Coordinates of C-alpha atoms in Angstrom, one line a residue:
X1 CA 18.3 -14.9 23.7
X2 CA 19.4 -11.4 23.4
X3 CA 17.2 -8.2 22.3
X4 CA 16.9 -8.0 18.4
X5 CA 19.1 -4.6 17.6
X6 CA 17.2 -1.6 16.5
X7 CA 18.6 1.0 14.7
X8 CA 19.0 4.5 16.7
X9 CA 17.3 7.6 14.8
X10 CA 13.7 5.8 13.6
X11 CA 10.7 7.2 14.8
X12 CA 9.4 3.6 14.8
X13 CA 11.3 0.6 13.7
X14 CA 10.6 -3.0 14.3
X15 CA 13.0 -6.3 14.1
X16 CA 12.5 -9.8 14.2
X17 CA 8.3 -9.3 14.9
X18 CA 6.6 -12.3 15.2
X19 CA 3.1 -12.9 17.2
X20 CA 1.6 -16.9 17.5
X21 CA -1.3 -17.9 18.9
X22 CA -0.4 -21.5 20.2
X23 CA 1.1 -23.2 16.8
X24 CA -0.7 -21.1 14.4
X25 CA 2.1 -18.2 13.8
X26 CA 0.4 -14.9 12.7
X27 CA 3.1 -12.7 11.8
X28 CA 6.8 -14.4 10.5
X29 CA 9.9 -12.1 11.3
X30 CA 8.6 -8.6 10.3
X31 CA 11.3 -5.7 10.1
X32 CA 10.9 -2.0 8.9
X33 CA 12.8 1.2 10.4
X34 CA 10.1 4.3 9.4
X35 CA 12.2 7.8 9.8
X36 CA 10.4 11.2 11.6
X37 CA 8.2 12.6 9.0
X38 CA 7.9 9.9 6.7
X39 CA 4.3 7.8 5.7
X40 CA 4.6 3.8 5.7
X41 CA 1.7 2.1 4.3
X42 CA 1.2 -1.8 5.6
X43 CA -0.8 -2.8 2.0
X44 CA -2.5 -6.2 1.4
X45 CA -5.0 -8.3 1.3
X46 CA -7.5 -9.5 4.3
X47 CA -5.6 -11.7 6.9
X48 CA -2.4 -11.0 5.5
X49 CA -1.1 -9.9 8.8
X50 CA -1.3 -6.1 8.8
X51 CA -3.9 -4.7 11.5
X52 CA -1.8 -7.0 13.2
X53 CA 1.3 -5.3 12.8
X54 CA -0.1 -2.2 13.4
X55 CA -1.9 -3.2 16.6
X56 CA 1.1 -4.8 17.9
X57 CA 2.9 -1.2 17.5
X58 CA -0.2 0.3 19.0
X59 CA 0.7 -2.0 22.2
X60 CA -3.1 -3.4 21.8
X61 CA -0.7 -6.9 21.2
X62 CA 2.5 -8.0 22.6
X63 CA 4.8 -10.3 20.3
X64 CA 5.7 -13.6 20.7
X65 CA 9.5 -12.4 19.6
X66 CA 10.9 -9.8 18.1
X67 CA 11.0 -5.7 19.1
X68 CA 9.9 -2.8 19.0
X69 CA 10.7 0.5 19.0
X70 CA 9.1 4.4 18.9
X71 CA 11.8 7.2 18.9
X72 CA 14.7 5.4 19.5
X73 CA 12.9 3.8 23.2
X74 CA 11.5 -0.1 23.1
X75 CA 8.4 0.0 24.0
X76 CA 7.8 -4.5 23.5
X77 CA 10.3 -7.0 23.4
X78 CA 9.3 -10.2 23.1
X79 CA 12.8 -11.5 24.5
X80 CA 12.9 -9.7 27.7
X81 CA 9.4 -9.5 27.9
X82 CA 9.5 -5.1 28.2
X83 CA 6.2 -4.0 27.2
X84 CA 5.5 -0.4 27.4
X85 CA 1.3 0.3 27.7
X86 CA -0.7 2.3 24.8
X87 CA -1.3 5.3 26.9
X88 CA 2.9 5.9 27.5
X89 CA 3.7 4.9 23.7
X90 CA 3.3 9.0 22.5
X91 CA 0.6 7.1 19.7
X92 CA -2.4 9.1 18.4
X93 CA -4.6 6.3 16.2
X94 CA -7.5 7.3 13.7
X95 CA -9.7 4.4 13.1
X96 CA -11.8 2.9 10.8
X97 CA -15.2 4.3 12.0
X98 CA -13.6 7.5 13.6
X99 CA -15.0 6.1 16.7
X100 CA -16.6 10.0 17.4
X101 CA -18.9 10.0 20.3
X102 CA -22.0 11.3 19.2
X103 CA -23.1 12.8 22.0
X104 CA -19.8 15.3 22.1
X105 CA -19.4 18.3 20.0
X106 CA -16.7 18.6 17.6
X107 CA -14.5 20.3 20.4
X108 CA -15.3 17.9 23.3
X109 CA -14.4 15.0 20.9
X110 CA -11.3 16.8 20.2
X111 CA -10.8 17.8 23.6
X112 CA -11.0 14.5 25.1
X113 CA -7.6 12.7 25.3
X114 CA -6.5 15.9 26.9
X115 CA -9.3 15.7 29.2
X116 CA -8.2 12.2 30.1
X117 CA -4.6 13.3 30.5
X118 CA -5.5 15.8 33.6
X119 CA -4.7 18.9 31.1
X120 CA -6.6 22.3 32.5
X121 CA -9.3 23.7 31.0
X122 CA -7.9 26.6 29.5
X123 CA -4.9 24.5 28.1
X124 CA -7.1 22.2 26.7
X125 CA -9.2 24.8 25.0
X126 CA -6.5 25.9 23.2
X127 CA -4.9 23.1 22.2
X128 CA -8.1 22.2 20.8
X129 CA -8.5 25.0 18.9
X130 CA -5.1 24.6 17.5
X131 CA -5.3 21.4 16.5
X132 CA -8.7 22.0 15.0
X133 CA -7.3 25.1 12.8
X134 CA -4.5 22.7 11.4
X135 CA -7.5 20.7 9.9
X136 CA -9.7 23.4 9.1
X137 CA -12.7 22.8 11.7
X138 CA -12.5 25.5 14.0
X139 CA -15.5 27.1 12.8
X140 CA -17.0 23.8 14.1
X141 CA -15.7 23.3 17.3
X142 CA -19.6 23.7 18.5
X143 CA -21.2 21.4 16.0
X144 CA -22.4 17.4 16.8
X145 CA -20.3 15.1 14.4
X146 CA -23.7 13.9 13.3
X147 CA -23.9 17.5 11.0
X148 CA -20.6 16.8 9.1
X149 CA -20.4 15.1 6.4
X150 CA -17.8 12.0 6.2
X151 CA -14.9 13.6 5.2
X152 CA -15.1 16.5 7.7
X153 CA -15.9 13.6 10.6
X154 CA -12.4 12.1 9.3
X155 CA -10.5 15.6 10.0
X156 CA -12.1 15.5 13.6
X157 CA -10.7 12.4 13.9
X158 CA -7.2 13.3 12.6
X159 CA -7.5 16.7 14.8
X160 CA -7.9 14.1 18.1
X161 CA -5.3 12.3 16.9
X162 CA -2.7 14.8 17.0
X163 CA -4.0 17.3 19.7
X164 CA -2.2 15.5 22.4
X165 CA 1.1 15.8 19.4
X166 CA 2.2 12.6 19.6
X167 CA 5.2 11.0 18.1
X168 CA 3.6 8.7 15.8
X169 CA -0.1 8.7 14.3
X170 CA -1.5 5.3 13.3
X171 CA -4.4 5.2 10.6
X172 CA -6.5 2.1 10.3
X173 CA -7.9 2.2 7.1
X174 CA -9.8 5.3 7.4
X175 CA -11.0 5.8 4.1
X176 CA -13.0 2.4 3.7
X177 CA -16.2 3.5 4.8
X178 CA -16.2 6.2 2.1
X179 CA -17.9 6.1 -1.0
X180 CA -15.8 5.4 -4.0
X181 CA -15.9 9.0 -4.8
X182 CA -15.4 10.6 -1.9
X183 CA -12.8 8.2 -0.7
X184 CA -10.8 9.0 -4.6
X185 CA -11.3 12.6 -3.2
X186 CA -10.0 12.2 0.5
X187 CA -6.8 10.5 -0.8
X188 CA -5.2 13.7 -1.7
X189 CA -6.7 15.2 0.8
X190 CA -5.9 13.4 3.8
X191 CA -2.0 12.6 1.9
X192 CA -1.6 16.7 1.9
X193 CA -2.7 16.9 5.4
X194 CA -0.1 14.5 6.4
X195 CA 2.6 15.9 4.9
X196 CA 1.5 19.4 5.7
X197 CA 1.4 18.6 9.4
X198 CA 4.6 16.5 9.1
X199 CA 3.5 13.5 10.9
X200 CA 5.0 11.0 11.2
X201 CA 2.4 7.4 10.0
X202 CA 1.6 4.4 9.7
X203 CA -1.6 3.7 7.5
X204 CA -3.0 0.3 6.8
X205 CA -5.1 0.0 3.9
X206 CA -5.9 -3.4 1.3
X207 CA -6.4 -0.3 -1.6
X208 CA -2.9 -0.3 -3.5
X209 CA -3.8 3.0 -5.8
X210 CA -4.1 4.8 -1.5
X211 CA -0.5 3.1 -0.5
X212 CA 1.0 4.6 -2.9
X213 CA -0.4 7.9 -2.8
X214 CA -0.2 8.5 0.8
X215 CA 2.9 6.8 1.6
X216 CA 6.6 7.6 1.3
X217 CA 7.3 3.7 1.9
X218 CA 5.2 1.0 1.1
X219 CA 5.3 -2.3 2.9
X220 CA 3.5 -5.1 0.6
X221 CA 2.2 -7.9 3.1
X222 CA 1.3 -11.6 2.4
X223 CA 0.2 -14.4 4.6
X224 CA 2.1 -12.7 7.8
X225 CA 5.2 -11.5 5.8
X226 CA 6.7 -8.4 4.5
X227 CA 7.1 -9.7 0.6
X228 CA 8.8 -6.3 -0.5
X229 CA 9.5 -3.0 1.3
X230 CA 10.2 0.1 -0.8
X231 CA 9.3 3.1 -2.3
X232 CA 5.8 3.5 -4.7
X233 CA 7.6 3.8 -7.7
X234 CA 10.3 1.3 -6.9
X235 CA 7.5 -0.9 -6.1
X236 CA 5.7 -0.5 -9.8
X237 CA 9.3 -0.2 -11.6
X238 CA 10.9 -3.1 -10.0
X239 CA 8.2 -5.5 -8.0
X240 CA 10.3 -7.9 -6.2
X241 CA 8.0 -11.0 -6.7
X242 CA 5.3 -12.3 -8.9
X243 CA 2.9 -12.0 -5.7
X244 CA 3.7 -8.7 -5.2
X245 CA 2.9 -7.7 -9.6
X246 CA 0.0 -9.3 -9.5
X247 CA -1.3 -8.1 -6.2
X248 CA -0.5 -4.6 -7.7
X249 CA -2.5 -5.3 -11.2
X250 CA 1.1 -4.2 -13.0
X251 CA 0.4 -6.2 -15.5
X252 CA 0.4 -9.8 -17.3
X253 CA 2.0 -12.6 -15.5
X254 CA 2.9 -15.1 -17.4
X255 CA 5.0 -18.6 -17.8
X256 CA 7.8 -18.8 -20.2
X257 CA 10.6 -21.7 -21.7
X258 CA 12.9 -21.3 -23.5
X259 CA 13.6 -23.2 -27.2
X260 CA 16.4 -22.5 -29.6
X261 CA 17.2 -19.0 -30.0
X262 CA 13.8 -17.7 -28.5
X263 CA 11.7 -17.7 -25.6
X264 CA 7.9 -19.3 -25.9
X265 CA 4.9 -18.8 -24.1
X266 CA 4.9 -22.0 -22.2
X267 CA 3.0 -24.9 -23.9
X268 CA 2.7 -22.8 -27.2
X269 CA 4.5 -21.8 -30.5
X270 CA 3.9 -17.9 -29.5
X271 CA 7.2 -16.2 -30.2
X272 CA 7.6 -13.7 -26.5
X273 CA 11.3 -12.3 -27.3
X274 CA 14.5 -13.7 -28.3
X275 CA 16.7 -15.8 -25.8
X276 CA 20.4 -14.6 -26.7
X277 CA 22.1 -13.3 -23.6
X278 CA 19.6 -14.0 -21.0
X279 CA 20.2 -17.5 -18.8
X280 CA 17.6 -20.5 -17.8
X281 CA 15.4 -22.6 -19.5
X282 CA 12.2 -21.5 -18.1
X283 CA 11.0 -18.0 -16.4
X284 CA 8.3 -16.3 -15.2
X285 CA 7.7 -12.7 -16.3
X286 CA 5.3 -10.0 -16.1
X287 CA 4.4 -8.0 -19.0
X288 CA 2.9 -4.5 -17.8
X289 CA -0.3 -2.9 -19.5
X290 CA 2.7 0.0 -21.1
X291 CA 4.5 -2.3 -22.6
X292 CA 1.6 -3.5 -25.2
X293 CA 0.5 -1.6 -28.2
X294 CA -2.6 -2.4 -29.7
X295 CA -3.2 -2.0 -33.9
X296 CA -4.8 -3.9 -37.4
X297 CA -4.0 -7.8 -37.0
X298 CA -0.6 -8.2 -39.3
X299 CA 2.0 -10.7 -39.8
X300 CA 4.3 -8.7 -37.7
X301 CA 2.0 -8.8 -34.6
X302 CA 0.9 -11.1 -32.3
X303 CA -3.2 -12.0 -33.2
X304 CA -4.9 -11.6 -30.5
X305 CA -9.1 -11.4 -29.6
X306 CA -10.8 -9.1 -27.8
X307 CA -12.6 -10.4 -24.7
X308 CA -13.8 -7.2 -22.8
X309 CA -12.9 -3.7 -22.5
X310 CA -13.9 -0.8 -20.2
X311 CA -13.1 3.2 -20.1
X312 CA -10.9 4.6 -17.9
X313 CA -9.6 8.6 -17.6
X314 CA -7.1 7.5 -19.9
X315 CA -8.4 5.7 -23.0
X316 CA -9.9 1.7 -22.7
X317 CA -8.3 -1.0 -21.3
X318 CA -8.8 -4.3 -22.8
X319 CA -8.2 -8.1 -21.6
X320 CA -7.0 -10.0 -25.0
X321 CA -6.4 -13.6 -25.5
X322 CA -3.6 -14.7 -27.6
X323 CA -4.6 -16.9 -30.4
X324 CA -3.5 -20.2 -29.5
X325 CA -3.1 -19.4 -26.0
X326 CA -6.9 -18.9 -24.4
X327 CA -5.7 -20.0 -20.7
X328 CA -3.8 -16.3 -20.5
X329 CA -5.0 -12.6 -20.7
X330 CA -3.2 -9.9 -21.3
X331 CA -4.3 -6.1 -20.7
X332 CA -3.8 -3.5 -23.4
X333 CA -4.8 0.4 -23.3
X334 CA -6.5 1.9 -26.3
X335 CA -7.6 5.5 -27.2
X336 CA -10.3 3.7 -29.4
X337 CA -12.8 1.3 -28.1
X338 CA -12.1 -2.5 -28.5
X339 CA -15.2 -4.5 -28.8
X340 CA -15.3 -7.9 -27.3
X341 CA -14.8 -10.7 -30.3
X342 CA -12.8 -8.4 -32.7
X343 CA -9.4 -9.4 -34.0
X344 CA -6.6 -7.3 -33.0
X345 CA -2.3 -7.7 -33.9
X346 CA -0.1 -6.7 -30.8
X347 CA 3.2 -5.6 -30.3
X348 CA 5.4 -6.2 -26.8
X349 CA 8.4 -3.9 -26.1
X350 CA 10.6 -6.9 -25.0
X351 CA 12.6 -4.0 -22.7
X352 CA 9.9 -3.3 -20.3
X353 CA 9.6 -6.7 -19.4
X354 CA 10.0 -7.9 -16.0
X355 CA 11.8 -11.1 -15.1
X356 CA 11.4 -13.4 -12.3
X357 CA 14.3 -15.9 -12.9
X358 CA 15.7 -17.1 -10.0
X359 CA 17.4 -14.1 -8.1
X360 CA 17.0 -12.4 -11.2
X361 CA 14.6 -8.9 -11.4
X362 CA 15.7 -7.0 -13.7
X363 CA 14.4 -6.4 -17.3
X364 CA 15.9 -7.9 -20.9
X365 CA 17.2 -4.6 -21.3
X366 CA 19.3 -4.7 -18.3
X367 CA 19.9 -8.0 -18.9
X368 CA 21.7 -7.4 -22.6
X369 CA 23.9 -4.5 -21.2
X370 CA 26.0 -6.9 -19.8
X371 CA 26.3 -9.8 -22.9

């Protein structure tokens, strides 16, 4: 078997990654190619496959097949066997816990990997320094980690990441042992540090609404498998799969046929759109939040009930059940409050729709262009 091919110019690519533990197969065939200065996010759920990934870029795992590469050199191959040791991979890696040791100040934290490199003192001093003034703690070099609060004990972290200035920085889902607010807060934080310091990342993380503001490319995982690879808002304008909406709470998914001139919500007499120019007999589609507006019940409106709404910055968003169709909910924001049990008429721009037909992604609109 030859070496997968990588191509020349990424700061870290992978082709072909796959890692099996005897016959249970972890990761499937996993490629990406992550240019200098750019973010990619590995998003999904737990056990989809992604601290795996990252781990096995880290060289904390060697793959069963497949490559990998860091600035253009391959550092595992699971063909050939090559496998190039954490410590020679140019990797700085901020983890979930910041791993700080408690009994080191700020600075001898920071300090460390340099330390463990043979750097001299007075190098190593000011590198330290240097790397804590790109993160805005050298006014605690002297401090215990123990007197910052969480987000300053992430910076430390970040500022030991990159004081040796590696090539790539790896993030294991530093933000999950925030607080909801602070971790809202550190988002934009940490994503202007990033891109400030023009790292280069990879950031693992199950929490979609970080993905995609951190990252320049977002990889969506599932059950050892990249399902779709692409930019944040390619991801919410055109999601690849059903798996991939719903994982992303776009929307409604939702079964449809088609009969006559008009497509039906499966197993009901609910009118969705009409059928002209658009092929198949049955689909599945998502139906984003946008798409619905919400007013007084009408004959020209879909009847709909209330089941449960909560506030959000920008007005209420409220799960409804079609009349006649209890088995699906569909999400719609308000500026007034909906309370649960009240009748409400709804009206879907057809255009927005998402389509999951086959090879087909593309909305109705699309779609009729080309009748």
């Amino acid at each position: 078997m030859n070496a997968p091919s990588i191509r020349s110019s990424s700061a870290v690519a992978a082709v072909g990654l796959e890692l099996s533990y005897g016959a249970a197969q972890i990761l499937k065939g996993i490629d990406f190619s992550l240019e200098k200065g750019k973010t990619l996010a590995l998003l999904g759920p737990s056990g989809c496959g992604k601290t795996t990934l990252l781990r096995l870029v880290a060289g904390l795992l060697a793959p069963t097949r497949g490559a990998v590469s860091i600035a253009d050199t391959v550092v595992a191959d699971g063909a050939t066997g090559a496998f190039v040791p954490p410590e020679r991979r140019g990797l700085g890696m901020v983890f979930q816990d910041y791993a700080l040791w408690p009994h080191l100040t700020v600075g001898g934290n920071v300090s460390f990997p340099l330390e463990m490199r043979g750097v001299g003192k007075a190098e190593r001093q000011a590198r330290t320094m240097r790397a804590l003034e790109r993160v805005g703690l050298s006014a605690y070099a002297d401090r215990r980690p123990s007197d910052l609060s969480g987000g300053q004990q992430q910076r430390v972290a970040i500022a030991r990441a990159i004081v040796a200035e590696p090539q790539l920085i790896l993030f294991d889902e530093p933000l999950s042992n925030l607080d909801r607010e602070l971790r809202e807060n550190m988002v934009g934080e940490l994503a202007e540090l990033i891109s400030t310091l023009g790292l280069t990342a990879i950031y693992v993380t199950h929490d979609h609404s970080e993905a995609l503001t951190l990252a320049d490319e977002v990889a969506v995982m599932r059950s050892g498998l990249i399902e779709q690879l692409a930019p944040p808002d390619d991801l919410i304008e055109r999601p690849a799969t059903p798996e991939v909406a719903d994982f992303l709470r776009l929307g409604c998914l939702a079964d449809i046929e088609r009969r006559g001139p008009a497509w039906h919500f499966k197993g009901s007499e609910i009118v969705l759109t009409e059928a002209a120019g658009i092929a198949g007999d049955g689909a599945r589609v998502l139906i984003p939040v946008a798409c619905i507006s919400a007013g007084e019940a009408s004959p020209d409106r879909l009847a709909a009930t209330v089941l449960r709404s909560q506030f959000r910055g920008d007005g209420h968003l409220a799960s409804v059940s079609l009349s006649g169709l209890p088995g699906l909910e569909l999400q719609v924001l308000s500026r007034a409050k909906l309370r649960a049990g009240e009748t409400i008429g709804l009206s879907i721009d057809a255009t927005q729709i998402r389509w999951f037909q086959q090879e087909i992604h593309q909305s109705i609109e699309e779609k009729l262009e080309h009748v």
